[in-house]
Amino acid sequence: MTDTVADVTPEIAPSSYDAAQRRSDAIWRKIESDPSGLRMLTGDRPTGALHIGHYFGSLRNRVRLQQAGVETWVIVADYQVITDREILGDIRGSVRELLTDYLAVGIDPERATIFTHSAVPALNQLMLPFLSLVTQPELERNPTVKAELAAAGKSAMGGLLLTYPVHQAADILFCHGNVVPVGKDQLPHIEQTRVIARRFNERYADGEQVFTEPDALLSDAPTILGLDGAAKMSKSLGNTVMLRMSPDETLKKIKKAKTDSERRITYDPEGRPEVANLLTIASEATGRTPEEIASEVGDAGSGTLKMLTAEALNEHLAPIRARRAEIEQDPEYLFGVLRAGNERANEVAEQTLARVREVMGMVY
Ligand code: TRP
């Protein structure tokens, strides 16, 4: 969940997108009937606290999957922070904010394993054999990496930016994650992960299924636009409502949101994106449809819509914010959760690496 990922949705070949969508649909059906055997691995770049775009767009979905009985692994991708920026900043602070938001929204440390790249050496080591399985043109073609390079405003590609999709494959494959809930921009990385799993099994394991090809799980969660009308919320643009804001700050932010000059409120995402965005936020917070809310507000205009949206949001976020405030008081607990997750991730990563050494004949 970075603020620097390009706003442009990278182009993905329609055929591979359709295939990914079909596999994703099949997994949704399996989650509803029998989630056993499903292991979700997903995560975020720790760049600070989260906003409602993160929450409605992905976190809430993860919590639902966890509640449905899907085994949950969440990576705090600290090495990915330095793929497209030179400065780590206060990484410990960023990790703390991210963890606080995770626990506040309902990721349950009793059930989920939350861990960081940098604390799991065996995961990182998998990158070496995996790098041998990909080619330079493959890496250079990755549309998300290209978009990130462009967004970073640099001409020279860094070595980690070019190869982090392979590192991300290690994130997924070390724990045999088979379900990866992600947005469309991450599909090229999942595709690359599938290729790596397949090639590893063929080239180094005589066709034995050491690694399983994971599937992306696509959701119909909405993209929340920035309150200024930008293509997405981004902390650096100041166009967000952060989960950690007070109800008052939330109201102020929403009041300042861009709308248009038409008084009557209608739900028209194409023609009136800013008004539609407020309706989407209100809809996500209440569970009512945006159309319903639009016709209720009607001629009362955008001022009324903003009040309604802010109230709905504050009400929905109240328990999350209360939990957040509690957790903030106890950093010991927070980092204890991470240490326990790292310990578990290390156990599993070491087992996987041992298996990899064995099939590669590197046991001395
Ligand atoms: N690249 C993801 C993002 O920018 C974060 C991430 C790191 C991730 N490792 C992952 C997502 C493994 C899914 C699976 O949001």
PDB file of C-alpha atoms in Angstrom, residues 180-283:
ATOM      1  CA  VAL A 180      -3.527 -14.021  -3.240  1.00  0.00           C
ATOM      2  CA  PRO A 181      -6.174 -11.298  -2.878  1.00  0.00           C
ATOM      3  CA  VAL A 182      -4.858  -8.389  -4.900  1.00  0.00           C
ATOM      4  CA  GLY A 183      -5.853  -5.593  -7.215  1.00  0.00           C
ATOM      5  CA  LYS A 184      -5.382  -5.813 -10.970  1.00  0.00           C
ATOM      6  CA  ASP A 185      -2.025  -4.036 -10.816  1.00  0.00           C
ATOM      7  CA  GLN A 186      -0.564  -7.060  -9.023  1.00  0.00           C
ATOM      8  CA  LEU A 187      -1.636  -9.608 -11.654  1.00  0.00           C
ATOM      9  CA  PRO A 188       1.669  -9.488 -13.557  1.00  0.00           C
ATOM     10  CA  HIS A 189       3.456 -10.452 -10.331  1.00  0.00           C
ATOM     11  CA  ILE A 190       1.109 -13.363  -9.700  1.00  0.00           C
ATOM     12  CA  GLU A 191       1.600 -14.492 -13.290  1.00  0.00           C
ATOM     13  CA  GLN A 192       5.377 -14.321 -12.762  1.00  0.00           C
ATOM     14  CA  THR A 193       5.005 -16.315  -9.546  1.00  0.00           C
ATOM     15  CA  ARG A 194       3.085 -19.027 -11.394  1.00  0.00           C
ATOM     16  CA  VAL A 195       5.832 -19.243 -14.014  1.00  0.00           C
ATOM     17  CA  ILE A 196       8.502 -19.509 -11.318  1.00  0.00           C
ATOM     18  CA  ALA A 197       6.637 -22.293  -9.483  1.00  0.00           C
ATOM     19  CA  ARG A 198       6.166 -24.218 -12.731  1.00  0.00           C
ATOM     20  CA  ARG A 199       9.770 -23.827 -13.879  1.00  0.00           C
ATOM     21  CA  PHE A 200      11.169 -24.710 -10.468  1.00  0.00           C
ATOM     22  CA  ASN A 201       9.219 -27.955 -10.419  1.00  0.00           C
ATOM     23  CA  GLU A 202      10.286 -28.806 -13.980  1.00  0.00           C
ATOM     24  CA  ARG A 203      13.936 -27.814 -13.864  1.00  0.00           C
ATOM     25  CA  TYR A 204      15.002 -28.555 -10.324  1.00  0.00           C
ATOM     26  CA  ALA A 205      12.496 -31.051  -8.973  1.00  0.00           C
ATOM     27  CA  ASP A 206      11.948 -33.476 -11.854  1.00  0.00           C
ATOM     28  CA  GLY A 207       8.325 -32.437 -12.139  1.00  0.00           C
ATOM     29  CA  GLU A 208       7.577 -33.012  -8.492  1.00  0.00           C
ATOM     30  CA  GLN A 209       5.152 -30.373  -7.154  1.00  0.00           C
ATOM     31  CA  VAL A 210       7.442 -28.636  -4.679  1.00  0.00           C
ATOM     32  CA  PHE A 211       5.580 -25.392  -5.354  1.00  0.00           C
ATOM     33  CA  THR A 212       1.940 -24.912  -6.278  1.00  0.00           C
ATOM     34  CA  GLU A 213       0.877 -22.174  -8.670  1.00  0.00           C
ATOM     35  CA  PRO A 214      -1.097 -19.587  -6.697  1.00  0.00           C
ATOM     36  CA  ASP A 215      -4.216 -17.825  -7.918  1.00  0.00           C
ATOM     37  CA  ALA A 216      -5.053 -14.160  -7.647  1.00  0.00           C
ATOM     38  CA  LEU A 217      -8.321 -13.484  -5.905  1.00  0.00           C
ATOM     39  CA  LEU A 218      -9.936 -10.457  -7.499  1.00  0.00           C
ATOM     40  CA  SER A 219     -12.715  -8.692  -5.642  1.00  0.00           C
ATOM     41  CA  ASP A 220     -15.425  -6.276  -6.683  1.00  0.00           C
ATOM     42  CA  ALA A 221     -14.423  -3.856  -3.928  1.00  0.00           C
ATOM     43  CA  PRO A 222     -14.483  -0.309  -5.267  1.00  0.00           C
ATOM     44  CA  THR A 223     -11.558   1.989  -5.894  1.00  0.00           C
ATOM     45  CA  ILE A 224     -12.066   5.050  -3.722  1.00  0.00           C
ATOM     46  CA  LEU A 225     -10.962   8.231  -5.506  1.00  0.00           C
ATOM     47  CA  GLY A 226      -9.112  11.018  -3.751  1.00  0.00           C
ATOM     48  CA  LEU A 227     -11.375  13.620  -2.170  1.00  0.00           C
ATOM     49  CA  ASP A 228      -9.910  16.115  -4.653  1.00  0.00           C
ATOM     50  CA  GLY A 229     -11.031  13.925  -7.547  1.00  0.00           C
ATOM     51  CA  ALA A 230      -7.583  12.336  -8.107  1.00  0.00           C
ATOM     52  CA  ALA A 231      -7.586   8.757  -9.416  1.00  0.00           C
ATOM     53  CA  LYS A 232      -6.873   7.410  -5.956  1.00  0.00           C
ATOM     54  CA  MET A 233      -6.421   8.356  -2.355  1.00  0.00           C
ATOM     55  CA  SER A 234      -2.844   9.053  -1.455  1.00  0.00           C
ATOM     56  CA  LYS A 235      -1.477  10.293   1.810  1.00  0.00           C
ATOM     57  CA  SER A 236       1.082  12.478   0.076  1.00  0.00           C
ATOM     58  CA  LEU A 237      -1.700  14.334  -1.783  1.00  0.00           C
ATOM     59  CA  GLY A 238      -3.630  14.940   1.449  1.00  0.00           C
ATOM     60  CA  ASN A 239      -6.837  13.789  -0.250  1.00  0.00           C
ATOM     61  CA  THR A 240      -7.638  10.970   2.156  1.00  0.00           C
ATOM     62  CA  VAL A 241      -9.553  10.063   5.232  1.00  0.00           C
ATOM     63  CA  MET A 242      -7.119   8.112   7.393  1.00  0.00           C
ATOM     64  CA  LEU A 243      -8.468   5.363   9.603  1.00  0.00           C
ATOM     65  CA  ARG A 244      -6.766   7.018  12.552  1.00  0.00           C
ATOM     66  CA  MET A 245      -8.400  10.440  12.095  1.00  0.00           C
ATOM     67  CA  SER A 246     -10.860  11.759  14.671  1.00  0.00           C
ATOM     68  CA  PRO A 247     -14.555  12.126  13.720  1.00  0.00           C
ATOM     69  CA  ASP A 248     -13.998  15.870  13.602  1.00  0.00           C
ATOM     70  CA  GLU A 249     -11.050  15.682  11.236  1.00  0.00           C
ATOM     71  CA  THR A 250     -13.057  13.268   9.117  1.00  0.00           C
ATOM     72  CA  LEU A 251     -15.945  15.709   8.876  1.00  0.00           C
ATOM     73  CA  LYS A 252     -13.579  18.534   7.936  1.00  0.00           C
ATOM     74  CA  LYS A 253     -11.940  16.450   5.208  1.00  0.00           C
ATOM     75  CA  ILE A 254     -15.250  15.347   3.732  1.00  0.00           C
ATOM     76  CA  LYS A 255     -16.616  18.892   3.845  1.00  0.00           C
ATOM     77  CA  LYS A 256     -13.676  20.008   1.725  1.00  0.00           C
ATOM     78  CA  ALA A 257     -14.181  17.247  -0.845  1.00  0.00           C
ATOM     79  CA  LYS A 258     -14.578  18.380  -4.423  1.00  0.00           C
ATOM     80  CA  THR A 259     -18.087  18.110  -5.882  1.00  0.00           C
ATOM     81  CA  ASP A 260     -19.790  19.863  -8.800  1.00  0.00           C
ATOM     82  CA  SER A 261     -22.222  22.687  -9.324  1.00  0.00           C
ATOM     83  CA  GLU A 262     -25.313  20.612  -9.942  1.00  0.00           C
ATOM     84  CA  ARG A 263     -27.533  20.730  -6.885  1.00  0.00           C
ATOM     85  CA  ARG A 264     -29.506  17.534  -7.351  1.00  0.00           C
ATOM     86  CA  ILE A 265     -27.535  14.460  -6.238  1.00  0.00           C
ATOM     87  CA  THR A 266     -27.430  11.560  -8.697  1.00  0.00           C
ATOM     88  CA  TYR A 267     -25.181   8.511  -8.915  1.00  0.00           C
ATOM     89  CA  ASP A 268     -23.262   8.895 -12.170  1.00  0.00           C
ATOM     90  CA  PRO A 269     -19.680   7.585 -11.826  1.00  0.00           C
ATOM     91  CA  GLU A 270     -18.781   8.541 -15.406  1.00  0.00           C
ATOM     92  CA  GLY A 271     -20.311  11.993 -15.571  1.00  0.00           C
ATOM     93  CA  ARG A 272     -20.026  13.026 -11.904  1.00  0.00           C
ATOM     94  CA  PRO A 273     -17.073  11.077 -10.461  1.00  0.00           C
ATOM     95  CA  GLU A 274     -16.594  13.221  -7.336  1.00  0.00           C
ATOM     96  CA  VAL A 275     -20.223  13.031  -6.228  1.00  0.00           C
ATOM     97  CA  ALA A 276     -20.279   9.324  -7.086  1.00  0.00           C
ATOM     98  CA  ASN A 277     -17.189   8.831  -4.937  1.00  0.00           C
ATOM     99  CA  LEU A 278     -18.890  10.294  -1.873  1.00  0.00           C
ATOM    100  CA  LEU A 279     -21.908   8.096  -2.577  1.00  0.00           C
ATOM    101  CA  THR A 280     -19.605   5.067  -2.849  1.00  0.00           C
ATOM    102  CA  ILE A 281     -17.993   5.871   0.493  1.00  0.00           C
ATOM    103  CA  ALA A 282     -21.405   6.313   2.124  1.00  0.00           C
ATOM    104  CA  SER A 283     -22.576   3.096   0.508  1.00  0.00           C
TER     105      SER A 283
END
